[in-house]
Short mmCIF file of C-alpha atoms in Angstrom, two decimals:
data_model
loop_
_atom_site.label_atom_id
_atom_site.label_comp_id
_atom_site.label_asym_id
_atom_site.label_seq_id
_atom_site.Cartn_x
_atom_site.Cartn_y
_atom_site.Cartn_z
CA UNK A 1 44.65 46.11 96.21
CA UNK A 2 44.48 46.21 92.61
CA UNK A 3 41.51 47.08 90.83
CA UNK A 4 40.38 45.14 88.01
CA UNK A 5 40.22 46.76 84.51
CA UNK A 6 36.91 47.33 83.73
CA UNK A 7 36.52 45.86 79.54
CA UNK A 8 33.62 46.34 77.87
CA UNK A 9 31.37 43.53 76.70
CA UNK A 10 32.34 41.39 73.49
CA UNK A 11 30.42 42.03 70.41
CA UNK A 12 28.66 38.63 70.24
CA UNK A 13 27.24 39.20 73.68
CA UNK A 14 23.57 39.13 72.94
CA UNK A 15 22.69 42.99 74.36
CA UNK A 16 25.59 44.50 72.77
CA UNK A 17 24.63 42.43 69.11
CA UNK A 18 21.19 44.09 69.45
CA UNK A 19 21.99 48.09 70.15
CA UNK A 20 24.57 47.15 66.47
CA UNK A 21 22.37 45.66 64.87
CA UNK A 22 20.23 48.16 63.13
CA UNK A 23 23.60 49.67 61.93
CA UNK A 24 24.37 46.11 60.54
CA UNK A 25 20.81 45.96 58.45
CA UNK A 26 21.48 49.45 57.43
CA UNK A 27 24.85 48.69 55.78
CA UNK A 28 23.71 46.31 53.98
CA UNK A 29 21.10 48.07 52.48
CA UNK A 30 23.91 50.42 51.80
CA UNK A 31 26.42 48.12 50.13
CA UNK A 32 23.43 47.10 48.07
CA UNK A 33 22.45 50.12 46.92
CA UNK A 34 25.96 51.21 46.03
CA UNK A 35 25.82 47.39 44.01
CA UNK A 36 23.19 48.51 41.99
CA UNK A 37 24.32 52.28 41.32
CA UNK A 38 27.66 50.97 39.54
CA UNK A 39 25.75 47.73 37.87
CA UNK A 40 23.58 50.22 36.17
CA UNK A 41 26.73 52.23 35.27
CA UNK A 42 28.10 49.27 33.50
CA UNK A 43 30.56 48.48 36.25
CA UNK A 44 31.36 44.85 36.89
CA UNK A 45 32.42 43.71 39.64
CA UNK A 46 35.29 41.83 40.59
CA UNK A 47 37.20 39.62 43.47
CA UNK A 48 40.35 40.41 43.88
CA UNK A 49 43.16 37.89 45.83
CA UNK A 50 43.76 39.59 49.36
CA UNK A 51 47.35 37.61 49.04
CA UNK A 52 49.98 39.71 47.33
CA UNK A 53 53.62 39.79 46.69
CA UNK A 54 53.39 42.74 47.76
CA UNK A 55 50.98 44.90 50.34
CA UNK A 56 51.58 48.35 48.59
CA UNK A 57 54.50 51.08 48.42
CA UNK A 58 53.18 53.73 50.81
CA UNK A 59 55.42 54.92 53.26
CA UNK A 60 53.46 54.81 56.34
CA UNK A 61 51.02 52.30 55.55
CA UNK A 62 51.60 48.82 57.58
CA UNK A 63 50.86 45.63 56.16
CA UNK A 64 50.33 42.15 57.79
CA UNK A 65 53.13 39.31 56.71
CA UNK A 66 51.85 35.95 55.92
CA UNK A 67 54.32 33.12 54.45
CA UNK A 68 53.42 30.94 51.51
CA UNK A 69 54.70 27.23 51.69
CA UNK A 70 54.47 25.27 48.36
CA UNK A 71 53.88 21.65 48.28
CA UNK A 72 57.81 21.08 48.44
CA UNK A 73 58.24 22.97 51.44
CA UNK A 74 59.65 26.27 49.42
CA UNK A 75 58.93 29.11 51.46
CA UNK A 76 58.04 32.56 50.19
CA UNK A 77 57.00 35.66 52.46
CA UNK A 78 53.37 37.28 51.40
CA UNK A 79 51.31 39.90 52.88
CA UNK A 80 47.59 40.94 52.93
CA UNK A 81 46.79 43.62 50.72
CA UNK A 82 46.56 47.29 51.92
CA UNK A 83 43.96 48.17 49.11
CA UNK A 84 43.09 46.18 45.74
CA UNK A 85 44.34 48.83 43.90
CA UNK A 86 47.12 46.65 42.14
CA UNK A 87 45.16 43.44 41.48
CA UNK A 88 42.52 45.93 39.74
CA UNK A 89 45.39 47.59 37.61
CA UNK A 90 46.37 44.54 36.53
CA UNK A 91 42.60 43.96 35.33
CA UNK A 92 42.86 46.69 33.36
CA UNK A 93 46.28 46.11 31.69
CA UNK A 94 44.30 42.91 30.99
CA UNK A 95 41.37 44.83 29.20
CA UNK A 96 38.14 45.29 31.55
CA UNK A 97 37.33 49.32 31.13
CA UNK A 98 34.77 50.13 34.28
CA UNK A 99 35.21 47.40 37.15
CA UNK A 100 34.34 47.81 41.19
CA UNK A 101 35.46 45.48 44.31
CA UNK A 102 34.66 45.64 47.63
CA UNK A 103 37.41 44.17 49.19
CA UNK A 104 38.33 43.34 53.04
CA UNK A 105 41.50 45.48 53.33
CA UNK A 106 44.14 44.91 55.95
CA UNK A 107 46.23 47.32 57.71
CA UNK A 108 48.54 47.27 60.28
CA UNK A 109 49.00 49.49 63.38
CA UNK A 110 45.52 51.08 62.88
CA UNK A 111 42.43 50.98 65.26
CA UNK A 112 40.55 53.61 66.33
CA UNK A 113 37.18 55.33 66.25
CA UNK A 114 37.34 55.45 62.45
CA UNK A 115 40.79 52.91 61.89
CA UNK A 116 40.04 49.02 61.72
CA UNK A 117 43.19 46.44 61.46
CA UNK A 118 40.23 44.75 58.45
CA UNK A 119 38.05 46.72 56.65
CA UNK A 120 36.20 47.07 53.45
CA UNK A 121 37.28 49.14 50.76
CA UNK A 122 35.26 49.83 47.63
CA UNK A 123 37.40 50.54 44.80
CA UNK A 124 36.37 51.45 41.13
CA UNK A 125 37.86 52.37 37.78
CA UNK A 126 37.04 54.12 34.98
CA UNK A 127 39.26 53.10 31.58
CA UNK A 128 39.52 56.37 29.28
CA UNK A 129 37.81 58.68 31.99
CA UNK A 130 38.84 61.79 33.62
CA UNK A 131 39.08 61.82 37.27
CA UNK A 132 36.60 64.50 37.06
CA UNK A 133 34.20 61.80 36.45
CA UNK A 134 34.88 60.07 39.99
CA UNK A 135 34.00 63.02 41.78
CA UNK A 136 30.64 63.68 40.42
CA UNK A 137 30.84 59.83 41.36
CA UNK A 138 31.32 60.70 44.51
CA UNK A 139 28.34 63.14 44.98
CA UNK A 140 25.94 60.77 43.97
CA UNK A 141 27.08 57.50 46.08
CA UNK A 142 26.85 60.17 49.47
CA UNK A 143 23.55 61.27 48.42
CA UNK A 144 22.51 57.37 47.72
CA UNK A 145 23.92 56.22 51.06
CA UNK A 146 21.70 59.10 52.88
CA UNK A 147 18.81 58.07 50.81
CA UNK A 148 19.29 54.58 51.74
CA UNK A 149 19.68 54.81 55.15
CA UNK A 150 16.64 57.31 55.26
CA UNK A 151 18.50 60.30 56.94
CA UNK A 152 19.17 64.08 54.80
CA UNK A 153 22.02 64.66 56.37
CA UNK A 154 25.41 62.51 57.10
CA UNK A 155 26.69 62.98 61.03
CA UNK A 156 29.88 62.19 62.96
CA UNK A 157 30.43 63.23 67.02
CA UNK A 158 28.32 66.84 66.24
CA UNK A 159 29.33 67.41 63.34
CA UNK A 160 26.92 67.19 59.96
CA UNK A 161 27.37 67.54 56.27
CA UNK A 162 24.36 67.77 54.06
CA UNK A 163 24.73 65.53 51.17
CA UNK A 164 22.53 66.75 48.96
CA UNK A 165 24.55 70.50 49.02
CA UNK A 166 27.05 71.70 46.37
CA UNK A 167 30.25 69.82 46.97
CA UNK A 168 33.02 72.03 47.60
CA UNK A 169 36.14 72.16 45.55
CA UNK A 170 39.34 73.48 46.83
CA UNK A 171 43.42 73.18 45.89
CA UNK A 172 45.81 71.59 48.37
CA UNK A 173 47.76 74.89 47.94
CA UNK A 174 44.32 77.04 48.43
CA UNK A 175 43.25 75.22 51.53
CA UNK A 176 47.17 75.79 52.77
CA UNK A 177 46.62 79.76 52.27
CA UNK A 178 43.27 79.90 53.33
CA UNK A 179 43.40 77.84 56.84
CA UNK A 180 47.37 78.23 57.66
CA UNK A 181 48.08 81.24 55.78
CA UNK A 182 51.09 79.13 53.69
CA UNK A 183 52.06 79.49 50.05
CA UNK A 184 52.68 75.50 49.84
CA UNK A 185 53.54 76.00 46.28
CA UNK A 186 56.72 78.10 47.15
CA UNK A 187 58.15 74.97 48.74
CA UNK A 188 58.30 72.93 45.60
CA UNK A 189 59.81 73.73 42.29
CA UNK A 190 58.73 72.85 38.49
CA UNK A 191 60.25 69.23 38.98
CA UNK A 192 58.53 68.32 41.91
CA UNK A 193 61.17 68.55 43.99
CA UNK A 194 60.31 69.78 47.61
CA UNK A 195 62.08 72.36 49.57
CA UNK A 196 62.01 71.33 53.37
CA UNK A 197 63.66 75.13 54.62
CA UNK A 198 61.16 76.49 52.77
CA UNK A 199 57.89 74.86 54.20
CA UNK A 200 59.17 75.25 57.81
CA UNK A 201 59.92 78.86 57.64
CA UNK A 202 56.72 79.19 56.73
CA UNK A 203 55.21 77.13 59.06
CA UNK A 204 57.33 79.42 61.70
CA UNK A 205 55.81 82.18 60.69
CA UNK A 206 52.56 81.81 61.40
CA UNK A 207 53.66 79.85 64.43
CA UNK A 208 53.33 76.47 63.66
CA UNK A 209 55.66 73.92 65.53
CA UNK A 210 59.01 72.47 63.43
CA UNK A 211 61.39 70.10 64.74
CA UNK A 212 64.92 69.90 62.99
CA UNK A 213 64.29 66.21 62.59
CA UNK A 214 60.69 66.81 60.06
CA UNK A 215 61.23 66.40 56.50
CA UNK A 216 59.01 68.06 53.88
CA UNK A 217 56.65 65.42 54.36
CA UNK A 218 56.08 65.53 58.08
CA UNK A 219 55.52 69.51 57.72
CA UNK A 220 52.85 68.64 54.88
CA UNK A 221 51.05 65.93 57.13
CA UNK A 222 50.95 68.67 60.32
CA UNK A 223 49.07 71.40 58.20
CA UNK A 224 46.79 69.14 57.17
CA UNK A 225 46.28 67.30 60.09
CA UNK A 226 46.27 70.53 62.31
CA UNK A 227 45.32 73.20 60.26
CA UNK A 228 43.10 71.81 57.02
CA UNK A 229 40.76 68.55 57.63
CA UNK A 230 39.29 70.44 60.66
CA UNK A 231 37.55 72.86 58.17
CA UNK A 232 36.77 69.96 55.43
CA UNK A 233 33.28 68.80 54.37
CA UNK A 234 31.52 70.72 57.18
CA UNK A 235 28.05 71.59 56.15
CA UNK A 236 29.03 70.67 52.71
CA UNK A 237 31.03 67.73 50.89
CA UNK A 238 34.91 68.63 50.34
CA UNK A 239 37.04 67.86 47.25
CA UNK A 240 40.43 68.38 48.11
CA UNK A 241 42.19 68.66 44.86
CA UNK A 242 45.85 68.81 43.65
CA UNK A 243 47.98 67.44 45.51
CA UNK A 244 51.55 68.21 45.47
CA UNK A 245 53.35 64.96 43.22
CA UNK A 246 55.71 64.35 46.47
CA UNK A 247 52.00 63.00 48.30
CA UNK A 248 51.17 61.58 44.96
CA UNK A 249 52.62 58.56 44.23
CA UNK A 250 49.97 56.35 42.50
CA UNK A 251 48.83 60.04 40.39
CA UNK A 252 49.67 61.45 37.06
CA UNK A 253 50.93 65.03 37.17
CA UNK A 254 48.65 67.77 36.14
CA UNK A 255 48.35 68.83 32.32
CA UNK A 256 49.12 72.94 33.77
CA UNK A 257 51.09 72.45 37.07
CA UNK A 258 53.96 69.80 36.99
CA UNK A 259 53.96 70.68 40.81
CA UNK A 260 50.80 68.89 41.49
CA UNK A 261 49.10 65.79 40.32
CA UNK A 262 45.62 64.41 39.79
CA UNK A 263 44.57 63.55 43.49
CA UNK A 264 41.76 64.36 45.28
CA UNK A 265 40.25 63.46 48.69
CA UNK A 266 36.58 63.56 49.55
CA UNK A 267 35.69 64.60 53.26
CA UNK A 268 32.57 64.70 55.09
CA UNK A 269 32.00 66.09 58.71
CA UNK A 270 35.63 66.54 58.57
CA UNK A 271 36.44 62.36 58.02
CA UNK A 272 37.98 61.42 54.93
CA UNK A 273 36.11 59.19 52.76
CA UNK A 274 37.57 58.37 49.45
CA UNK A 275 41.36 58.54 47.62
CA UNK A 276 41.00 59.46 43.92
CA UNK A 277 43.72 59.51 41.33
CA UNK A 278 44.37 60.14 37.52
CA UNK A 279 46.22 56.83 37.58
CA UNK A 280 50.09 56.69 36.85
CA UNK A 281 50.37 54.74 33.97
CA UNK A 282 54.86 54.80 33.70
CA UNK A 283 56.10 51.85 34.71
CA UNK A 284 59.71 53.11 35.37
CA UNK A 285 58.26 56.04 37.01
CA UNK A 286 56.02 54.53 39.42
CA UNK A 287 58.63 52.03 40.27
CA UNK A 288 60.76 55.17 41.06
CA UNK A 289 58.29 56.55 43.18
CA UNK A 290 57.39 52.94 44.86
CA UNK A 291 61.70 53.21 45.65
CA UNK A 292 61.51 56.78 47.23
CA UNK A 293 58.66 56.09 48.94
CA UNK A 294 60.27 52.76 50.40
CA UNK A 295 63.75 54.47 51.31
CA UNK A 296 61.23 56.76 53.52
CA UNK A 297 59.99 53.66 54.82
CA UNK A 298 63.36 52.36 56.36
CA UNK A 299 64.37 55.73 57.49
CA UNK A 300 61.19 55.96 59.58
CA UNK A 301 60.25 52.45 60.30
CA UNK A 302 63.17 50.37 59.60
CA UNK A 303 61.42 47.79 57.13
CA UNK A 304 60.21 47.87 53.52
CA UNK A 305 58.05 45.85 50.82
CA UNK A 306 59.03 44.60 48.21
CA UNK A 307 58.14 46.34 44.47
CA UNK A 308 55.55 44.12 42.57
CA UNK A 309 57.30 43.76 39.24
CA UNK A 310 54.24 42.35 37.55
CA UNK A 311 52.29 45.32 38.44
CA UNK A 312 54.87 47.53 37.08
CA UNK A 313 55.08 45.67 33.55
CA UNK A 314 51.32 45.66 33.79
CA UNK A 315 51.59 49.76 34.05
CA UNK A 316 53.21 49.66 30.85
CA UNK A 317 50.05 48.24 29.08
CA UNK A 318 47.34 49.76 30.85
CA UNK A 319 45.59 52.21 29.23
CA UNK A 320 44.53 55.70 30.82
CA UNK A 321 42.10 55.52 33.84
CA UNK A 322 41.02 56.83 36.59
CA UNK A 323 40.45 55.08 40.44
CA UNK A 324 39.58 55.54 43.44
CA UNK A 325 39.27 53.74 46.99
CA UNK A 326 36.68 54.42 49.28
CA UNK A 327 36.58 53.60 52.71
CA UNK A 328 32.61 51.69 52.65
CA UNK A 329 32.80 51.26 56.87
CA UNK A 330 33.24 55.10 57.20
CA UNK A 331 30.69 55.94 54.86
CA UNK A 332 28.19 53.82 56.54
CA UNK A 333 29.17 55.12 59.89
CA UNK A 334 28.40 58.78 58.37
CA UNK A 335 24.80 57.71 56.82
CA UNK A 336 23.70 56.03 60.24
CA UNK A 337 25.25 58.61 62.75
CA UNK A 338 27.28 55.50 64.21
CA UNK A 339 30.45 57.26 66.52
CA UNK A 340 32.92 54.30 66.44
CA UNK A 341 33.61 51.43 63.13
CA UNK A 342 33.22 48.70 65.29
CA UNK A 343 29.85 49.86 65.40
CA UNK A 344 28.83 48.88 61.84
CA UNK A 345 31.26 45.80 61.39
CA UNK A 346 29.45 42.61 61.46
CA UNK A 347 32.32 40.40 63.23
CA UNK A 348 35.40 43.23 64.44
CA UNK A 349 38.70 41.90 64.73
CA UNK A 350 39.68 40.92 68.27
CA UNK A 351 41.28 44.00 70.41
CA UNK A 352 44.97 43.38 71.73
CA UNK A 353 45.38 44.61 75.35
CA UNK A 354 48.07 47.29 75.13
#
């Protein structure tokens, strides 16, 4: 006889609605406080359409299709946004200097402890501002969120970061030497170029697994994954800084390094948190990138977006900025001690039975 899958309750049941709830109240005290932080700093916010043209250029990010049917039954494929970041360029091309959004994001093929098919993403920008500037940004909204939801320290499954600590700072290519023992910098030459021999002999030599099949990018993503974000923001904030331009593609390159750009990811109890960026402000070259990054896409996944044109002619005018997308739920999760995002969503999306 069978035995039927035990599922656990829905959200909306009544018991389950009241162990969430004092997450729920504590985001948004949260989201408020963060509202008034960047009001004070001059920040206005904005609402951004979560219908685009097109979802974003990433390789392995997964958007949901929609179709758009005009009143004489043209039809026109759309998708739901993978970030705001291109309605907020546009923005600026258009001449606001310091705006913030917190969106509802959607992403495909994601759902997990700290993965959500919809979530919200706050996103800000800073016209004529180093990127520098975003990550003392940074220190202050974890210290806010802690203050807020009156705890010292941010948790996640064990593991605890103090807030109110010195953030650490550390290279791509010094967390690569330090945790794997890998020069990543000999695997990519004063172009940018990457050099996929390169990486995996070195990866071989301390012992690391390679397949014949992984490109330079796969290697990257299995240091990190395996060797680096285990050691991130434990104890302390991380600032993981420079990354190579191949795992840049929204970035700038470096003014000393043509090797790496002007990314950085923050990290706390060893989750990411936030995507930085001195923005890309080359039309051609970001639409070069957004091409590269799409042939990757069809090699892997067999599909592609399509290149938002206007956002590319929009690049042209925009002035220098920098950005940077921050994933609220997660945060929130980190100031309450909550261990899974469904935790501190008001209404999560229904679960698909595998």
């Amino acid at each position: 006889m069978n035995t039927p899958i035990s599922r656990p309750s829905p959200w909306w049941m009544p018991h389950v609605h009241a162990d969430r709830r004092p997450f729920l109240l504590a985001r948004n005290r949260i989201q408020a406080a963060l509202r008034m932080f960047l009001a004070e700093q001059d920040f206005i916010e904005v609402d951004t359409s979560t219908l685009q043209v097109s979802p974003g250029n990433e390789a392995h990010l997964h958007a949901f299709a929609t179709e758009a049917i005009t009143t004489a039954g043209a039809r026109a494929p759309l998708y739901l946004h993978t970030s705001p970041e291109f309605a907020c360029k546009k923005l600026l091309a258009a001449g606001e200097r310091r705006i913030a959004c917190f969106a509802h994001t959607y992403r495909n093929r994601e759902r997990g402890p700290l993965h959500h098919p919809e979530f919200t993403m706050l996103e800000w920008y800073r016209v004529g501002e180093s990127y520098e500037v975003l990550m003392q940004d940074c220190a202050a909204l974890l210290q806010l969120a802690a203050e807020t939801a009156g705890t010292r320290v941010l948790t996640f499954r064990g593991r605890v970061t103090d807030p109110f600590a010195s953030v650490e700072r550390v290279t791509v290519a010094e967390a690569f030497q330090c945790h794997a023992g890998i020069d990543l910098l000999a695997s990519i030459d004063p172009s940018g170029e990457t050099d996929r021999d390169e990486l995996a002999q070195a990866m071989t030599a301390v012992g690391m697994r390679v397949s014949s099949d992984d490109t330079w990018a796969d290697l990257f993503s299995r240091v990190i994954v395996d060797k680096v974000e285990p050691h991130l923001g434990m104890e302390r904030p991380t600032l993981l800084t420079e990354y190579p331009v191949a795992e840049a593609a929204l970035a700038r390159r470096t003014a000393y390094d043509p090797r790496v750009a002007e990314r950085f990811e923050l990290y706390a109890c060893g989750v990411e948190l936030a995507n930085g960026f001195g923005e890309l402000t080359d039309g051609p070259e970001q639409k070069r990138r957004f091409e590269l990054e799409m042939r990757e896409k069809q090699r892997v996944y067999g599909e592609t977006y399509p290149v938002d044109e206007d956002l590319i002619a929009a690049l042209d005018i925009m002035p220098d900025a920098s950005g940077i997308a921050l994933g609220f739920d997660r945060l929130v999760m980190l100031a309450t001690g909550a261990s899974r995002i469904e935790q501190v969503l008001w209404a999560p999306v229904a679960d698909i039975p595998e």
